[in-house]
XYZ file of C-alpha atoms in Angstrom:
708
model
C 0.000 0.000 0.000
C 2.819 2.425 0.914
C 4.608 1.723 -2.372
C 1.387 2.411 -4.266
C 0.974 5.770 -2.515
C 4.566 6.743 -3.250
C 4.191 5.799 -6.926
C 0.943 7.766 -7.089
C 2.635 10.831 -5.583
C 5.466 10.612 -8.083
C 3.032 10.359 -10.990
C 1.117 13.386 -9.696
C 4.319 15.374 -9.303
C 5.437 14.466 -12.844
C 2.024 15.400 -14.204
C 2.136 18.749 -12.397
C 5.564 19.521 -13.872
C 4.218 18.683 -17.325
C 1.364 21.091 -16.773
C 3.753 23.817 -15.629
C 6.002 23.484 -18.684
C 3.111 23.652 -21.163
C 2.352 27.334 -21.713
C -0.511 26.757 -24.180
C -2.735 25.022 -21.677
C -3.960 28.199 -20.029
C -3.241 29.716 -16.666
C -1.452 27.312 -14.333
C -2.800 28.283 -10.896
C -5.759 25.833 -10.555
C -3.620 22.980 -11.944
C -0.988 23.650 -9.310
C -3.633 23.662 -6.603
C -5.158 20.404 -7.832
C -1.813 18.591 -7.670
C -1.112 19.936 -4.196
C -4.557 18.980 -2.966
C -4.169 15.406 -4.222
C -0.709 15.005 -2.694
C -1.920 16.610 0.520
C -4.782 14.112 0.827
C -2.450 11.200 0.194
C 0.009 12.412 2.832
C -2.636 13.337 5.366
C -1.649 17.038 5.292
C -4.292 19.742 4.814
C -4.521 21.509 1.455
C -2.743 24.778 0.713
C -4.395 27.879 -0.602
C -4.055 28.770 -4.272
C -1.704 31.683 -3.704
C 0.927 29.478 -2.070
C 1.420 27.113 -4.999
C 3.549 29.325 -7.222
C 6.807 27.979 -5.824
C 6.216 24.585 -7.460
C 5.822 26.346 -10.785
C 9.313 27.724 -10.370
C 10.791 24.235 -10.178
C 14.508 24.477 -9.469
C 14.744 28.192 -10.306
C 16.346 29.866 -7.302
C 15.396 33.364 -8.464
C 12.040 33.435 -6.708
C 10.259 36.564 -5.550
C 6.906 37.591 -4.124
C 7.054 41.384 -4.579
C 5.537 41.597 -8.059
C 2.187 39.900 -7.410
C 2.160 39.120 -3.664
C 2.902 35.425 -4.274
C 6.031 33.424 -4.946
C 6.924 33.065 -8.619
C 9.945 33.055 -10.917
C 11.465 36.503 -11.383
C 11.688 35.778 -15.123
C 7.881 35.574 -15.477
C 6.927 38.148 -12.830
C 4.959 41.247 -13.879
C 7.876 43.537 -12.981
C 11.473 44.467 -13.726
C 12.859 42.206 -11.029
C 16.073 40.695 -9.713
C 16.859 38.344 -6.837
C 19.984 38.139 -4.690
C 19.998 34.483 -3.677
C 21.647 32.895 -0.655
C 24.346 31.606 -3.009
C 24.974 35.151 -4.286
C 25.248 36.485 -0.730
C 27.760 33.825 0.295
C 29.878 34.291 -2.835
C 30.618 37.970 -2.118
C 31.617 38.046 1.552
C 29.441 41.135 2.110
C 27.855 41.416 5.548
C 25.530 44.363 4.853
C 22.498 44.844 2.622
C 23.979 48.077 1.279
C 27.130 46.199 0.232
C 25.015 43.697 -1.694
C 22.785 46.318 -3.328
C 25.642 48.467 -4.630
C 26.439 45.610 -7.036
C 22.898 45.533 -8.464
C 21.654 47.302 -11.580
C 20.080 50.686 -10.940
C 21.674 51.260 -7.519
C 24.276 53.747 -6.354
C 25.101 53.714 -2.629
C 26.510 56.874 -1.072
C 28.604 56.233 2.052
C 27.460 58.896 4.517
C 28.464 59.291 8.155
C 25.149 58.334 9.723
C 24.364 55.578 7.210
C 24.288 54.626 3.547
C 22.058 56.662 1.253
C 20.684 54.469 -1.576
C 19.958 56.024 -4.960
C 17.735 53.955 -7.241
C 17.671 55.058 -10.865
C 18.857 58.533 -9.934
C 16.376 59.144 -7.110
C 17.830 59.291 -3.564
C 16.029 57.549 -0.684
C 13.420 56.281 -3.144
C 13.169 52.515 -2.514
C 10.818 50.991 0.046
C 12.911 48.597 2.169
C 11.048 45.676 3.735
C 12.097 42.884 6.077
C 9.677 40.008 5.522
C 7.271 42.590 3.994
C 7.509 44.892 7.069
C 9.036 48.378 6.494
C 12.580 48.543 7.859
C 13.488 52.232 8.050
C 12.037 55.383 9.535
C 8.786 56.845 8.246
C 9.679 60.211 9.791
C 12.973 60.519 7.918
C 13.423 59.261 4.377
C 17.201 59.046 4.860
C 17.167 56.301 7.548
C 17.011 52.793 6.035
C 18.847 50.374 8.386
C 20.622 48.647 5.491
C 24.117 48.745 6.972
C 25.251 46.944 10.119
C 21.769 47.347 11.637
C 20.489 44.293 9.725
C 22.354 40.988 9.861
C 22.702 38.985 6.638
C 23.115 35.706 8.588
C 19.360 35.033 8.645
C 18.646 36.102 5.042
C 17.380 33.574 2.505
C 17.216 35.997 -0.424
C 16.738 39.675 -1.271
C 14.010 40.532 -3.774
C 14.300 43.679 -5.898
C 11.659 45.321 -8.070
C 12.714 48.440 -9.991
C 9.895 50.795 -10.894
C 6.840 52.178 -9.140
C 5.301 49.682 -6.716
C 2.556 51.573 -4.905
C -0.342 49.497 -6.258
C 0.596 46.437 -4.200
C 2.820 47.985 -1.506
C 1.344 51.407 -0.878
C 2.986 54.809 -0.424
C 6.792 55.019 -0.409
C 7.173 52.141 -2.903
C 8.444 54.974 -5.063
C 11.241 54.076 -7.492
C 11.296 50.454 -6.355
C 10.862 47.912 -3.565
C 13.463 45.770 -1.801
C 12.258 42.863 0.349
C 14.581 40.919 2.648
C 13.268 37.350 2.956
C 14.475 35.511 6.097
C 15.154 31.796 6.415
C 12.586 29.397 7.878
C 12.748 25.927 9.370
C 11.886 24.573 5.908
C 15.036 26.168 4.487
C 17.501 25.275 7.220
C 17.640 22.496 9.821
C 20.240 22.110 12.523
C 22.662 24.567 14.086
C 25.076 26.871 12.285
C 27.527 29.244 13.963
C 29.864 31.759 12.413
C 32.353 34.496 13.175
C 33.762 37.301 11.040
C 36.828 39.465 11.650
C 38.646 41.986 9.494
C 41.712 44.198 9.486
C 39.702 47.239 10.494
C 40.223 47.933 14.187
C 37.710 46.202 16.483
C 35.635 44.957 13.551
C 34.090 41.586 14.380
C 30.767 39.753 14.399
C 29.244 36.421 15.356
C 25.953 34.656 14.670
C 24.006 31.513 15.499
C 21.235 29.998 13.360
C 18.925 27.206 14.496
C 16.255 25.568 12.369
C 13.844 22.683 12.845
C 11.312 21.044 10.532
C 8.910 18.633 12.201
C 6.662 18.091 9.199
C 3.488 19.701 10.479
C 5.364 22.653 11.939
C 8.766 24.279 11.564
C 10.723 27.010 13.323
C 13.835 29.117 12.880
C 15.928 31.273 15.222
C 18.860 33.580 14.474
C 21.039 35.546 16.905
C 23.748 37.964 15.794
C 26.099 40.502 17.369
C 28.596 42.885 15.824
C 31.086 45.491 16.997
C 32.537 47.956 14.500
C 34.909 50.902 14.633
C 32.867 53.004 12.205
C 35.080 56.044 12.570
C 38.520 56.507 14.126
C 38.802 60.259 13.467
C 39.532 62.384 16.586
C 36.925 65.069 17.291
C 37.507 68.463 18.935
C 34.027 69.813 19.793
C 33.196 68.057 23.062
C 30.716 70.472 24.681
C 28.285 72.927 23.154
C 24.645 72.985 24.252
C 25.011 74.284 27.835
C 21.450 74.892 29.161
C 19.731 74.427 25.787
C 19.195 78.168 25.332
C 22.694 79.563 24.974
C 25.890 77.968 23.734
C 28.836 77.230 26.003
C 31.642 79.780 25.964
C 34.112 79.118 23.111
C 37.059 78.323 25.361
C 35.003 75.562 27.034
C 33.766 73.865 23.849
C 36.933 72.357 22.526
C 38.954 69.374 23.602
C 40.083 66.163 21.967
C 38.623 62.676 22.126
C 38.092 59.532 20.051
C 34.770 57.933 19.097
C 34.032 54.535 20.574
C 32.857 51.328 18.931
C 29.416 50.890 17.420
C 27.509 47.813 18.584
C 24.665 45.933 16.910
C 22.455 43.117 18.220
C 19.621 41.276 16.475
C 17.270 38.390 17.225
C 14.922 37.002 14.588
C 12.592 34.038 14.975
C 9.654 32.512 13.124
C 7.421 29.488 13.522
C 4.935 28.022 11.032
C 2.171 25.539 11.697
C 0.588 23.279 9.116
C 1.491 25.612 6.226
C -1.253 28.083 7.094
C -0.162 30.017 10.204
C 3.164 31.823 10.716
C 4.309 33.860 13.705
C 7.533 35.872 13.665
C 9.412 38.388 15.797
C 12.434 40.598 15.214
C 14.206 42.409 18.049
C 17.237 44.651 17.570
C 19.300 47.104 19.574
C 21.880 49.273 17.859
C 24.287 51.992 18.954
C 25.981 53.678 15.994
C 28.851 56.110 16.755
C 30.383 58.379 14.119
C 31.995 61.804 13.697
C 30.871 64.763 11.588
C 32.762 67.857 10.492
C 32.026 71.186 8.849
C 33.305 71.964 5.360
C 36.607 73.434 6.547
C 37.332 70.547 8.921
C 37.983 72.980 11.785
C 35.021 71.720 13.817
C 34.609 67.960 14.266
C 32.076 66.459 16.649
C 30.669 63.092 17.650
C 27.111 61.852 17.119
C 25.445 58.672 18.367
C 22.244 56.981 17.235
C 20.769 54.291 19.496
C 17.779 52.406 18.165
C 16.103 49.570 20.097
C 13.267 48.241 17.903
C 10.699 45.432 17.992
C 8.528 43.865 15.281
C 5.847 41.202 15.786
C 4.031 39.685 12.815
C 1.289 37.133 12.158
C 0.303 35.573 8.827
C -2.507 33.147 8.025
C -3.897 31.633 4.827
C -6.929 29.551 3.890
C -8.158 28.088 0.615
C -11.808 28.965 -0.052
C -12.262 26.771 -3.135
C -10.245 24.791 -5.665
C -9.133 28.033 -7.382
C -9.309 30.747 -4.719
C -7.779 31.609 -1.372
C -7.608 34.267 1.288
C -4.613 35.560 3.253
C -4.238 37.731 6.328
C -1.164 39.558 7.597
C -0.728 41.882 10.540
C 2.204 43.408 12.373
C 3.158 45.821 15.127
C 6.439 47.740 15.122
C 7.980 50.010 17.734
C 11.200 51.952 17.273
C 12.768 54.148 19.955
C 15.551 56.408 18.720
C 17.998 58.291 20.915
C 20.159 60.791 19.027
C 23.103 62.335 20.842
C 24.741 65.346 19.183
C 27.895 66.488 20.989
C 26.409 66.676 24.483
C 22.642 66.823 23.925
C 20.134 63.951 23.724
C 17.029 63.869 21.554
C 14.610 61.004 22.263
C 11.972 60.097 19.700
C 9.807 57.088 18.857
C 7.690 55.625 16.070
C 4.919 53.024 16.317
C 2.977 51.327 13.560
C 0.023 48.913 13.585
C -0.928 47.216 10.325
C -3.516 44.715 9.089
C -4.125 43.384 5.585
C -6.540 40.958 3.909
C -5.906 39.605 0.376
C -8.179 37.456 -1.794
C -7.031 35.562 -4.929
C -9.210 33.923 -7.584
C -8.542 32.248 -10.924
C -10.982 33.333 -13.656
C -11.935 32.650 -17.278
C -11.086 28.973 -17.500
C -7.848 29.382 -15.615
C -6.428 32.089 -17.915
C -6.858 34.975 -15.472
C -5.872 35.702 -11.907
C -7.472 38.420 -9.768
C -5.754 39.650 -6.619
C -7.662 42.077 -4.414
C -6.981 43.394 -0.957
C -7.722 45.895 1.758
C -5.285 47.201 4.353
C -5.279 49.517 7.359
C -2.306 51.168 9.015
C -1.975 53.522 11.954
C 1.327 55.272 12.625
C 2.292 57.626 15.439
C 5.402 59.770 15.837
C 6.523 61.246 19.131
C 9.206 63.875 19.823
C 10.530 63.847 16.258
C 13.542 66.144 15.777
C 13.276 68.646 12.900
C 16.146 71.035 12.205
C 15.254 74.618 11.317
C 18.707 76.077 10.714
C 22.136 75.161 9.427
C 24.174 73.308 12.060
C 27.947 73.754 11.427
C 27.888 77.543 11.314
C 27.061 77.651 15.029
C 30.171 75.827 16.171
C 32.730 78.545 15.450
C 34.363 80.568 18.200
C 32.594 83.822 17.277
C 29.162 82.446 18.065
C 28.539 82.539 21.820
C 24.863 83.462 22.043
C 22.883 81.417 19.551
C 22.121 77.726 19.207
C 20.876 76.025 16.028
C 17.103 76.055 15.909
C 15.019 72.897 15.929
C 11.474 71.786 16.625
C 10.092 68.687 18.352
C 7.040 67.370 16.526
C 4.268 64.910 17.452
C 1.939 63.687 14.737
C 0.338 60.591 13.237
C -1.598 59.217 10.310
C -4.216 56.570 9.568
C -4.243 54.992 6.148
C -6.966 52.773 4.687
C -6.228 51.263 1.281
C -8.131 49.198 -1.266
C -6.167 47.639 -4.103
C -6.420 45.079 -6.877
C -4.442 43.624 -9.768
C -5.621 41.403 -12.608
C -3.407 39.227 -14.837
C -4.559 37.449 -18.009
C -2.675 35.126 -20.341
C -3.328 34.756 -24.075
C -1.077 31.922 -25.236
C 2.414 33.485 -25.091
C 1.189 36.984 -24.159
C 0.312 38.092 -20.625
C -1.191 41.461 -19.705
C -1.953 42.956 -16.304
C -3.317 46.093 -14.687
C -3.688 47.280 -11.118
C -5.325 50.071 -9.142
C -5.002 51.306 -5.570
C -6.813 53.966 -3.541
C -5.059 55.306 -0.432
C -7.362 57.128 1.985
C -5.235 59.167 4.416
C -6.752 60.671 7.560
C -4.179 63.498 7.774
C -2.915 63.766 4.163
C -4.465 64.069 0.744
C -5.923 60.893 -0.775
C -4.225 59.371 -3.786
C -4.909 56.802 -6.502
C -2.004 54.879 -8.016
C -2.141 52.486 -10.940
C -0.015 50.271 -13.171
C -0.321 48.329 -16.411
C 1.980 46.123 -18.428
C 2.493 43.197 -20.732
C 4.969 40.346 -21.086
C 5.450 38.693 -24.462
C 7.264 35.346 -24.584
C 8.765 35.193 -28.077
C 10.170 31.808 -27.062
C 10.861 29.986 -23.794
C 14.215 31.816 -23.721
C 13.260 35.301 -24.935
C 10.826 37.692 -23.263
C 9.799 41.326 -23.685
C 8.205 43.363 -20.884
C 6.833 46.870 -20.870
C 5.418 48.396 -17.678
C 3.965 51.753 -16.694
C 3.059 52.726 -13.152
C 2.659 55.555 -10.670
C 3.615 55.851 -7.027
C 3.536 58.365 -4.180
C 5.751 59.234 -1.250
C 4.503 60.403 2.155
C 6.098 63.678 3.351
C 8.808 63.480 5.985
C 8.592 65.170 9.367
C 10.559 68.109 7.994
C 8.093 68.567 5.141
C 5.056 68.268 7.391
C 6.255 71.145 9.564
C 6.300 73.314 6.452
C 2.623 74.025 5.848
C 3.055 74.400 2.089
C 4.742 71.020 1.616
C 2.025 68.606 2.716
C 1.405 67.250 -0.771
C 2.607 63.807 -1.722
C 5.487 63.466 -4.135
C 4.493 61.598 -7.314
C 6.441 59.512 -9.810
C 5.485 58.106 -13.205
C 7.693 55.161 -14.129
C 7.884 53.727 -17.658
C 9.969 50.603 -18.364
C 10.781 48.421 -21.357
C 12.932 45.279 -21.063
C 14.129 42.635 -23.481
C 15.734 39.574 -21.859
C 17.229 36.305 -23.062
C 18.387 33.306 -21.078
C 19.595 29.754 -21.591
C 19.263 27.632 -18.493
C 20.997 29.024 -15.422
C 24.306 29.686 -17.122
C 23.446 32.400 -19.659
C 21.354 35.506 -19.310
C 21.360 39.013 -20.735
C 18.812 41.815 -20.415
C 18.486 45.431 -21.467
C 16.070 47.767 -19.690
C 15.180 51.322 -20.704
C 13.372 53.475 -18.163
C 12.007 56.930 -17.585
C 11.149 58.459 -14.211
C 9.010 61.587 -14.275
C 8.746 63.129 -10.801
C 6.376 65.904 -9.718
C 6.227 67.875 -6.461
C 9.753 66.653 -5.728
C 11.255 67.830 -2.431
C 14.708 66.899 -1.121
C 14.701 66.318 2.629
C 17.770 67.471 4.498
C 20.181 67.328 1.566
C 22.824 69.052 3.655
C 21.591 68.168 7.160
C 19.765 71.215 8.437
C 19.937 73.313 5.293
C 16.179 73.114 4.840
C 13.931 71.755 2.103
C 14.094 72.386 -1.589
C 11.165 74.105 -3.232
C 8.787 71.633 -4.936
C 9.983 70.934 -8.468
C 9.570 68.515 -11.363
C 12.297 66.173 -12.617
C 12.699 63.801 -15.545
C 15.288 60.999 -15.607
C 16.079 58.764 -18.584
C 18.289 55.736 -18.198
C 19.347 52.259 -19.260
C 20.368 49.110 -17.382
C 22.316 46.291 -19.000
C 22.788 42.989 -17.112
C 24.610 39.818 -18.153
C 25.687 36.389 -17.004
C 27.434 33.736 -19.102
C 30.027 30.951 -19.008
C 33.420 32.341 -19.952
C 35.458 29.147 -19.623
C 34.940 25.776 -18.035
C 33.974 26.434 -14.399
C 34.349 30.203 -14.915
C 31.238 32.393 -15.040
C 31.143 36.125 -15.778
C 28.349 38.421 -14.588
C 27.769 42.115 -14.175
C 25.724 45.171 -15.020
C 26.001 48.784 -16.057
C 23.569 51.594 -15.279
C 23.682 54.985 -16.967
C 21.196 57.835 -16.652
C 20.592 61.472 -17.536
C 18.511 64.099 -15.745
C 16.796 66.848 -17.717
C 14.973 68.555 -14.870
C 15.588 72.063 -13.514
C 17.961 73.032 -10.726
C 16.628 72.728 -7.198
C 15.993 75.955 -5.307
C 16.674 76.499 -1.598
C 15.830 79.607 0.406
C 17.964 80.753 3.322
C 17.213 83.697 5.572
C 19.724 85.855 7.409
C 19.863 86.714 11.053
C 18.629 90.059 12.312
C 19.877 90.532 15.828
C 19.236 87.429 17.912
C 15.884 86.496 16.372
C 15.357 83.798 13.763
C 12.021 84.262 12.016
C 11.752 83.633 8.302
C 8.481 85.469 7.722
C 8.848 88.602 9.855
C 12.404 89.193 10.983
C 14.436 88.375 7.895
C 15.663 90.572 5.154
C 14.894 89.174 1.726
C 15.968 85.492 1.923
C 18.937 84.374 -0.112
C 18.209 81.981 -2.972
C 20.566 79.160 -3.900
C 20.214 76.740 -6.791
C 21.887 73.360 -7.202
C 21.855 70.690 -9.862
C 19.393 67.920 -9.126
C 21.237 65.212 -7.175
C 21.214 61.936 -9.144
C 24.261 60.532 -7.361
C 26.626 58.828 -9.815
C 25.286 58.933 -13.380
C 27.168 55.766 -14.378
C 27.814 52.685 -12.245
C 29.495 49.531 -13.570
C 29.887 46.138 -11.864
C 31.635 43.021 -13.170
C 32.633 39.812 -11.417
C 33.971 36.337 -12.153
C 32.992 33.156 -10.371
C 35.798 30.609 -10.767
C 35.139 27.160 -9.353
C 38.775 26.122 -8.925
C 37.794 22.766 -7.454
C 34.572 21.283 -6.182
C 35.244 22.899 -2.794
C 37.175 26.090 -3.631
C 35.633 29.101 -5.390
C 37.266 32.445 -6.186
C 35.069 35.492 -6.892
C 36.865 38.721 -7.867
C 34.724 41.797 -8.522
C 35.337 45.177 -10.176
C 33.196 48.298 -9.656
C 33.259 51.717 -11.334
C 31.536 54.835 -9.960
C 31.457 57.983 -12.082
C 32.137 61.443 -10.686
C 29.563 63.225 -8.546
C 29.002 66.932 -8.056
C 28.720 68.150 -4.481
C 27.509 71.410 -2.958
C 28.229 72.622 0.559
C 27.183 75.604 2.579
C 29.838 77.394 4.564
C 28.608 79.763 7.249
C 31.455 81.295 9.236
C 29.300 84.031 10.733
C 25.513 83.501 11.172
C 24.940 87.238 10.632
C 26.497 87.085 7.157
C 25.241 85.434 3.953
C 26.026 81.752 3.565
C 28.713 80.856 1.047
C 28.027 78.067 -1.441
C 30.968 75.840 -2.324
C 30.917 73.410 -5.253
C 33.109 70.295 -5.215
C 33.418 67.503 -7.782
C 34.284 64.032 -6.565
C 36.275 62.197 -9.239
C 35.353 58.772 -10.610
C 36.881 55.635 -9.110
C 37.571 51.965 -9.871
C 37.349 49.561 -6.923
C 38.434 45.928 -6.730
C 37.147 43.294 -4.280
C 37.867 39.583 -4.112
C 36.487 36.626 -2.175
C 37.774 33.062 -1.724
C 35.377 30.404 -0.404
C 36.652 27.054 0.918
C 34.300 24.183 1.843
C 34.753 20.608 3.093
C 38.514 20.868 3.546
C 38.418 21.823 7.207
C 35.763 20.863 9.783
C 34.330 24.284 9.000
C 33.880 26.465 5.925
C 36.246 29.388 5.529
C 35.883 32.594 3.534
C 38.716 35.024 2.859
C 37.839 38.455 1.497
C 39.561 41.682 0.503
C 37.734 44.982 -0.086
C 39.301 47.855 -2.046
C 42.230 45.640 -3.015
C 44.175 48.508 -4.627
C 43.558 50.732 -1.576
C 42.118 53.445 -3.825
C 41.619 56.830 -2.194
C 38.272 58.289 -3.187
C 35.756 60.811 -1.922
C 32.012 60.607 -1.438
C 29.390 63.137 -0.282
C 29.004 63.569 3.471
C 26.568 65.505 5.607
C 28.513 68.783 5.427
C 31.703 67.944 3.567
C 33.399 65.309 1.447
C 34.369 62.085 3.211
C 36.970 59.473 2.451
C 35.557 56.243 1.095
C 36.245 52.804 2.558
C 39.927 51.899 2.573
C 41.627 48.521 2.157
C 40.025 45.858 4.334
C 40.878 42.146 4.559
C 39.162 39.573 6.688
C 38.011 36.036 7.341
C 34.633 34.345 7.873
C 34.402 30.940 9.560
C 31.142 28.960 9.628
C 30.429 25.587 11.149
C 27.369 23.324 11.116
C 26.624 21.238 14.167
């Protein structure tokens, strides 16, 4: 009897694979569900809902994502311009940060700034929505805080999903120029115990992690613990006291000293548990203390800042099939983030809380050729004691200024958002079309409707053409909300066209053309305290070329190049001037000064190329080369607050960087990774908060992992 059941299961599985590979038999979703239902009955396990069956369709394709249609599917067939950083990709680079992984992806430029990396996607800074297991990672009060550096451990990551282009229809506001979703491991992906340590030549740079996974058939669980200490900055600072009583600055002769910043420390715990393939509970707890130094343009004043951020996320997911070709899913989460910012000798304590619930319904239609996904979501966010700068910081630190402190406000506000959304996909033989619509009803902001439409044409199983158009919106930051005239949502129209060819897993090439048209664009805090740009419109044209192919036996080449051009106007900033000891833009200022800067696209050209050389079955060498074109920088220099601010323009030259990684398995009782970053020890500059900073120098290190 047991042999009969096993043979029956194998026949069903073979039949399901045959159905998946036959594109002219209509939409595959109900067929997938039927096979799963039959195998589930034979094994005694309950059936899965329709939306969870897409993974079988993928077969052995590791490039799986769920961002494009809220279900797992192959990135190749997804209704989006999509890429996936797999677990294999992560382990082949030696990178231990999300920002380090993203800077090698098409469309991305990562600016190394003192308080954290600033990601540019297709020429738009701070424009991607970053998710950890579909929960927003960064700060909703500040668009420039993303937690993609040491704040998020890569030890528990299964893959990173990337969608380039507007994503508001399925993911709501802030899915602006793209969406990045970090997918953690589960007990289905990993069983047993794995430990690892990492150390590098940078002073006091080390980390450790522990992963534990269990799969008991009906339920599975996963746990990851990680800790890291990093010397983010070893530059001595000389401004050690400043704020005094919070109303007047300390006397100049008491402000200055000399000290060194300490080590930053990062801790993270992530855990999930799933029962019977329909209920999943997860929690993520982190506590970070980032220490760095900041200087004015001249370098005369250097001070220390700290950012501590204990945060908690709790999430629940459930799914249920309602018929042979439909299913319903629920997801809800609660997040709390407390942020303590210390600037020189003053603390600012702020917090953000978010409560979210979502219900999604899927149904196959028209004899299995169509798929309708509809949903409703509700989110409540609250912000307490949010710091908003109202004047330019460095100019206050000089010896001549003894009376005035930089101005700031502490804001409390919140928002409730109710959204209704839907997307429909329909297949006609080798042509698939889709369209989606979303209505966001804000309690405190203006309501918005976003939409998308696209088609994918399979010329052959190896050649596909996609064209996609969509819109998205971005919620104003705390700084914008305090300016009464800037409460409108920023809007983007994203048009994409891609032609892609592949042959198995070894060969792939794609060319994507895109256009981003942005309206009501406002830069938040471009120069940390310099204010907001006046709303403006921008247009960005660009191209992304990606490739992967076998160069020689056991040697694979891969890479990408992104180039773009901005045709929008300069951005305008207004700065007032002091009159006596009063700072009041409307009443007490002479005519404000007007400054104009080029729109900040970051680097207009970014190139990445790498080789993957499998020297033996157990030894792999992966060298990588990266090119970043020059960037134009503007800085404000204010020696005397009573005098006009001077604008200084600096150009950071282009740079070539070389990294390499050697992975060794099964030779020792543990796996060993050796890596070198900036092999040539190139000296290069990148934009900072107030001045140019030196980029990352030569760094060599080792990673040791062991399974128990």
